[in-house]
Amino acid sequence: MKKKEAIELYKVLNGCKLTGMVSSSKMTVLNNLRKLRPISETYEADVKDAIERIKPEGFDDLMKKVREHNDAVNSGNKPTMSGEELKEASSVIGEYNKEVNDFVEKILDEDAGIVLEKLNGVNFEKFMEANDIEAGQLEIIYTHLSN
């Protein structure tokens, strides 16, 4: 299982109800959540850290300047940046976004290193009955938790 799948599954499972399920099946879901949570939390912390560490010197000031320019233009006032300044800012922002996206994609593609417990057919059905889940989210759960 890739980290991307583990994070998606954690988000979906974390919002689910366990009403009507037998205790052993509830424990299966809870044990799976326990395995998935650190992956999700570590991912969020790593991305937050990367966003700050990859940020080039003066990036926050550049973003402030671009926002002020856009606000001025949108409100019908005179632009505050020249075309050349905007082109350079766009290049810096684009390169930063590419570096962050490459880092995030690399993390999401890594193996999560976990094995999840499965729910048998009857208990998976009880799990579905207890939750009003969109088809896409149900597919994620079905792929990883159904026998």
PDB file of C-alpha atoms in Angstrom:
ATOM      1  CA  MET A   1       0.000   0.000   0.000  1.00  0.00           C
ATOM      2  CA  LYS A   2       1.349   3.398  -0.986  1.00  0.00           C
ATOM      3  CA  LYS A   3       1.314   6.251   1.521  1.00  0.00           C
ATOM      4  CA  LYS A   4      -1.175   8.070  -0.693  1.00  0.00           C
ATOM      5  CA  GLU A   5      -3.642   5.203  -0.300  1.00  0.00           C
ATOM      6  CA  ALA A   6      -2.989   4.967   3.439  1.00  0.00           C
ATOM      7  CA  ILE A   7      -3.679   8.687   3.908  1.00  0.00           C
ATOM      8  CA  GLU A   8      -6.881   8.535   1.833  1.00  0.00           C
ATOM      9  CA  LEU A   9      -8.071   5.474   3.751  1.00  0.00           C
ATOM     10  CA  TYR A  10      -7.306   7.084   7.103  1.00  0.00           C
ATOM     11  CA  LYS A  11      -9.324  10.181   6.209  1.00  0.00           C
ATOM     12  CA  VAL A  12     -12.298   8.099   5.094  1.00  0.00           C
ATOM     13  CA  LEU A  13     -12.196   5.608   7.986  1.00  0.00           C
ATOM     14  CA  ASN A  14     -11.688   8.293  10.605  1.00  0.00           C
ATOM     15  CA  GLY A  15     -15.139   9.720   9.850  1.00  0.00           C
ATOM     16  CA  CYS A  16     -16.968   6.384   9.856  1.00  0.00           C
ATOM     17  CA  LYS A  17     -19.354   4.986  12.446  1.00  0.00           C
ATOM     18  CA  LEU A  18     -19.055   1.465  13.819  1.00  0.00           C
ATOM     19  CA  THR A  19     -22.700   1.112  14.879  1.00  0.00           C
ATOM     20  CA  GLY A  20     -24.122  -2.385  14.599  1.00  0.00           C
ATOM     21  CA  MET A  21     -20.785  -4.107  14.104  1.00  0.00           C
ATOM     22  CA  VAL A  22     -19.605  -6.904  16.389  1.00  0.00           C
ATOM     23  CA  SER A  23     -16.826  -5.980  18.803  1.00  0.00           C
ATOM     24  CA  SER A  24     -14.148  -7.911  16.927  1.00  0.00           C
ATOM     25  CA  SER A  25     -14.915  -6.011  13.718  1.00  0.00           C
ATOM     26  CA  LYS A  26     -14.899  -2.694  15.560  1.00  0.00           C
ATOM     27  CA  MET A  27     -11.457  -3.619  16.893  1.00  0.00           C
ATOM     28  CA  THR A  28     -10.314  -4.449  13.357  1.00  0.00           C
ATOM     29  CA  VAL A  29     -11.280  -0.977  12.161  1.00  0.00           C
ATOM     30  CA  LEU A  30      -9.745   0.694  15.231  1.00  0.00           C
ATOM     31  CA  ASN A  31      -6.492  -1.268  14.862  1.00  0.00           C
ATOM     32  CA  ASN A  32      -6.318  -0.247  11.224  1.00  0.00           C
ATOM     33  CA  LEU A  33      -6.862   3.399  12.208  1.00  0.00           C
ATOM     34  CA  ARG A  34      -4.014   3.056  14.718  1.00  0.00           C
ATOM     35  CA  LYS A  35      -1.717   1.846  11.938  1.00  0.00           C
ATOM     36  CA  LEU A  36      -2.829   4.552   9.492  1.00  0.00           C
ATOM     37  CA  ARG A  37      -2.790   7.598  11.815  1.00  0.00           C
ATOM     38  CA  PRO A  38       1.016   7.943  12.144  1.00  0.00           C
ATOM     39  CA  ILE A  39       1.399   7.803   8.364  1.00  0.00           C
ATOM     40  CA  SER A  40      -1.129  10.597   7.895  1.00  0.00           C
ATOM     41  CA  GLU A  41       0.249  12.736  10.715  1.00  0.00           C
ATOM     42  CA  THR A  42       3.864  12.294   9.592  1.00  0.00           C
ATOM     43  CA  TYR A  43       2.902  13.178   6.021  1.00  0.00           C
ATOM     44  CA  GLU A  44       1.181  16.388   7.124  1.00  0.00           C
ATOM     45  CA  ALA A  45       4.170  17.371   9.283  1.00  0.00           C
ATOM     46  CA  ASP A  46       6.651  16.571   6.491  1.00  0.00           C
ATOM     47  CA  VAL A  47       4.721  18.632   3.950  1.00  0.00           C
ATOM     48  CA  LYS A  48       4.387  21.567   6.344  1.00  0.00           C
ATOM     49  CA  ASP A  49       8.123  21.399   7.044  1.00  0.00           C
ATOM     50  CA  ALA A  50       9.001  21.150   3.340  1.00  0.00           C
ATOM     51  CA  ILE A  51       6.831  24.147   2.496  1.00  0.00           C
ATOM     52  CA  GLU A  52       8.940  26.233   4.859  1.00  0.00           C
ATOM     53  CA  ARG A  53      12.351  24.694   4.116  1.00  0.00           C
ATOM     54  CA  ILE A  54      12.046  24.805   0.324  1.00  0.00           C
ATOM     55  CA  LYS A  55      10.805  28.392   0.378  1.00  0.00           C
ATOM     56  CA  PRO A  56      13.419  30.669  -1.251  1.00  0.00           C
ATOM     57  CA  GLU A  57      14.793  33.707   0.549  1.00  0.00           C
ATOM     58  CA  GLY A  58      12.387  36.633   0.363  1.00  0.00           C
ATOM     59  CA  PHE A  59       9.496  34.470  -0.862  1.00  0.00           C
ATOM     60  CA  ASP A  60       6.983  35.792   1.676  1.00  0.00           C
ATOM     61  CA  ASP A  61       7.803  39.381   0.702  1.00  0.00           C
ATOM     62  CA  LEU A  62       7.473  38.468  -2.975  1.00  0.00           C
ATOM     63  CA  MET A  63       4.041  36.915  -2.349  1.00  0.00           C
ATOM     64  CA  LYS A  64       2.936  39.997  -0.434  1.00  0.00           C
ATOM     65  CA  LYS A  65       4.063  42.208  -3.306  1.00  0.00           C
ATOM     66  CA  VAL A  66       2.215  40.052  -5.874  1.00  0.00           C
ATOM     67  CA  ARG A  67      -0.977  40.082  -3.756  1.00  0.00           C
ATOM     68  CA  GLU A  68      -0.797  43.874  -3.447  1.00  0.00           C
ATOM     69  CA  HIS A  69      -0.337  44.125  -7.216  1.00  0.00           C
ATOM     70  CA  ASN A  70      -3.304  41.827  -7.887  1.00  0.00           C
ATOM     71  CA  ASP A  71      -5.486  43.697  -5.396  1.00  0.00           C
ATOM     72  CA  ALA A  72      -4.611  47.003  -7.058  1.00  0.00           C
ATOM     73  CA  VAL A  73      -5.366  45.690 -10.555  1.00  0.00           C
ATOM     74  CA  ASN A  74      -8.608  43.999  -9.425  1.00  0.00           C
ATOM     75  CA  SER A  75      -9.846  47.192  -7.819  1.00  0.00           C
ATOM     76  CA  GLY A  76      -9.108  49.221 -10.949  1.00  0.00           C
ATOM     77  CA  ASN A  77      -6.009  50.967  -9.610  1.00  0.00           C
ATOM     78  CA  LYS A  78      -2.623  51.326 -11.262  1.00  0.00           C
ATOM     79  CA  PRO A  79      -0.478  48.130 -11.287  1.00  0.00           C
ATOM     80  CA  THR A  80       2.258  48.099  -8.650  1.00  0.00           C
ATOM     81  CA  MET A  81       4.608  45.735 -10.515  1.00  0.00           C
ATOM     82  CA  SER A  82       6.055  45.924 -14.015  1.00  0.00           C
ATOM     83  CA  GLY A  83       5.602  43.170 -16.558  1.00  0.00           C
ATOM     84  CA  GLU A  84       9.210  42.065 -16.032  1.00  0.00           C
ATOM     85  CA  GLU A  85       8.741  41.927 -12.240  1.00  0.00           C
ATOM     86  CA  LEU A  86       5.588  39.843 -12.691  1.00  0.00           C
ATOM     87  CA  LYS A  87       7.377  37.472 -15.059  1.00  0.00           C
ATOM     88  CA  GLU A  88      10.236  37.022 -12.579  1.00  0.00           C
ATOM     89  CA  ALA A  89       7.820  36.541  -9.676  1.00  0.00           C
ATOM     90  CA  SER A  90       5.877  33.976 -11.677  1.00  0.00           C
ATOM     91  CA  SER A  91       9.080  32.069 -12.384  1.00  0.00           C
ATOM     92  CA  VAL A  92      10.111  32.020  -8.702  1.00  0.00           C
ATOM     93  CA  ILE A  93       6.623  30.946  -7.582  1.00  0.00           C
ATOM     94  CA  GLY A  94       6.430  28.274 -10.283  1.00  0.00           C
ATOM     95  CA  GLU A  95       9.804  26.795  -9.359  1.00  0.00           C
ATOM     96  CA  TYR A  96       8.869  26.763  -5.666  1.00  0.00           C
ATOM     97  CA  ASN A  97       5.539  25.051  -6.390  1.00  0.00           C
ATOM     98  CA  LYS A  98       7.293  22.465  -8.574  1.00  0.00           C
ATOM     99  CA  GLU A  99       9.809  21.638  -5.839  1.00  0.00           C
ATOM    100  CA  VAL A 100       7.063  21.263  -3.217  1.00  0.00           C
ATOM    101  CA  ASN A 101       4.908  19.148  -5.557  1.00  0.00           C
ATOM    102  CA  ASP A 102       7.856  16.900  -6.465  1.00  0.00           C
ATOM    103  CA  PHE A 103       8.605  16.386  -2.769  1.00  0.00           C
ATOM    104  CA  VAL A 104       4.963  15.610  -1.965  1.00  0.00           C
ATOM    105  CA  GLU A 105       4.618  13.176  -4.885  1.00  0.00           C
ATOM    106  CA  LYS A 106       7.784  11.367  -3.788  1.00  0.00           C
ATOM    107  CA  ILE A 107       6.380  10.912  -0.272  1.00  0.00           C
ATOM    108  CA  LEU A 108       2.959   9.789  -1.503  1.00  0.00           C
ATOM    109  CA  ASP A 109       4.538   7.185  -3.774  1.00  0.00           C
ATOM    110  CA  GLU A 110       6.518   5.544  -0.947  1.00  0.00           C
ATOM    111  CA  ASP A 111       5.368   2.243   0.505  1.00  0.00           C
ATOM    112  CA  ALA A 112       3.493   2.709   3.782  1.00  0.00           C
ATOM    113  CA  GLY A 113       4.978  -0.464   5.226  1.00  0.00           C
ATOM    114  CA  ILE A 114       1.784  -1.663   6.902  1.00  0.00           C
ATOM    115  CA  VAL A 115      -0.547  -4.613   6.560  1.00  0.00           C
ATOM    116  CA  LEU A 116      -4.194  -3.996   7.353  1.00  0.00           C
ATOM    117  CA  GLU A 117      -6.697  -6.383   8.864  1.00  0.00           C
ATOM    118  CA  LYS A 118      -9.703  -7.238   6.680  1.00  0.00           C
ATOM    119  CA  LEU A 119     -13.425  -7.368   7.450  1.00  0.00           C
ATOM    120  CA  ASN A 120     -15.393 -10.434   6.391  1.00  0.00           C
ATOM    121  CA  GLY A 121     -18.432 -10.060   4.137  1.00  0.00           C
ATOM    122  CA  VAL A 122     -21.130  -9.851   6.823  1.00  0.00           C
ATOM    123  CA  ASN A 123     -19.229  -7.367   8.954  1.00  0.00           C
ATOM    124  CA  PHE A 124     -18.241  -5.304   5.935  1.00  0.00           C
ATOM    125  CA  GLU A 125     -21.937  -5.097   5.050  1.00  0.00           C
ATOM    126  CA  LYS A 126     -22.768  -3.934   8.606  1.00  0.00           C
ATOM    127  CA  PHE A 127     -20.012  -1.342   8.285  1.00  0.00           C
ATOM    128  CA  MET A 128     -21.537  -0.067   5.022  1.00  0.00           C
ATOM    129  CA  GLU A 129     -25.040   0.018   6.550  1.00  0.00           C
ATOM    130  CA  ALA A 130     -23.794   2.159   9.449  1.00  0.00           C
ATOM    131  CA  ASN A 131     -22.249   4.730   7.125  1.00  0.00           C
ATOM    132  CA  ASP A 132     -23.616   6.820   4.282  1.00  0.00           C
ATOM    133  CA  ILE A 133     -20.460   6.735   2.173  1.00  0.00           C
ATOM    134  CA  GLU A 134     -19.943   8.181  -1.301  1.00  0.00           C
ATOM    135  CA  ALA A 135     -19.067   5.613  -3.962  1.00  0.00           C
ATOM    136  CA  GLY A 136     -15.477   6.851  -4.350  1.00  0.00           C
ATOM    137  CA  GLN A 137     -14.832   6.617  -0.631  1.00  0.00           C
ATOM    138  CA  LEU A 138     -16.545   3.243  -0.438  1.00  0.00           C
ATOM    139  CA  GLU A 139     -14.255   1.967  -3.187  1.00  0.00           C
ATOM    140  CA  ILE A 140     -11.204   3.028  -1.160  1.00  0.00           C
ATOM    141  CA  ILE A 141     -12.482   1.164   1.903  1.00  0.00           C
ATOM    142  CA  TYR A 142     -13.576  -1.878  -0.101  1.00  0.00           C
ATOM    143  CA  THR A 143     -10.213  -2.183  -1.833  1.00  0.00           C
ATOM    144  CA  HIS A 144      -8.268  -2.257   1.423  1.00  0.00           C
ATOM    145  CA  LEU A 145     -10.578  -3.765   4.038  1.00  0.00           C
ATOM    146  CA  SER A 146     -12.862  -6.265   2.311  1.00  0.00           C
ATOM    147  CA  ASN A 147     -11.985  -9.967   2.173  1.00  0.00           C
TER     148      ASN A 147
END
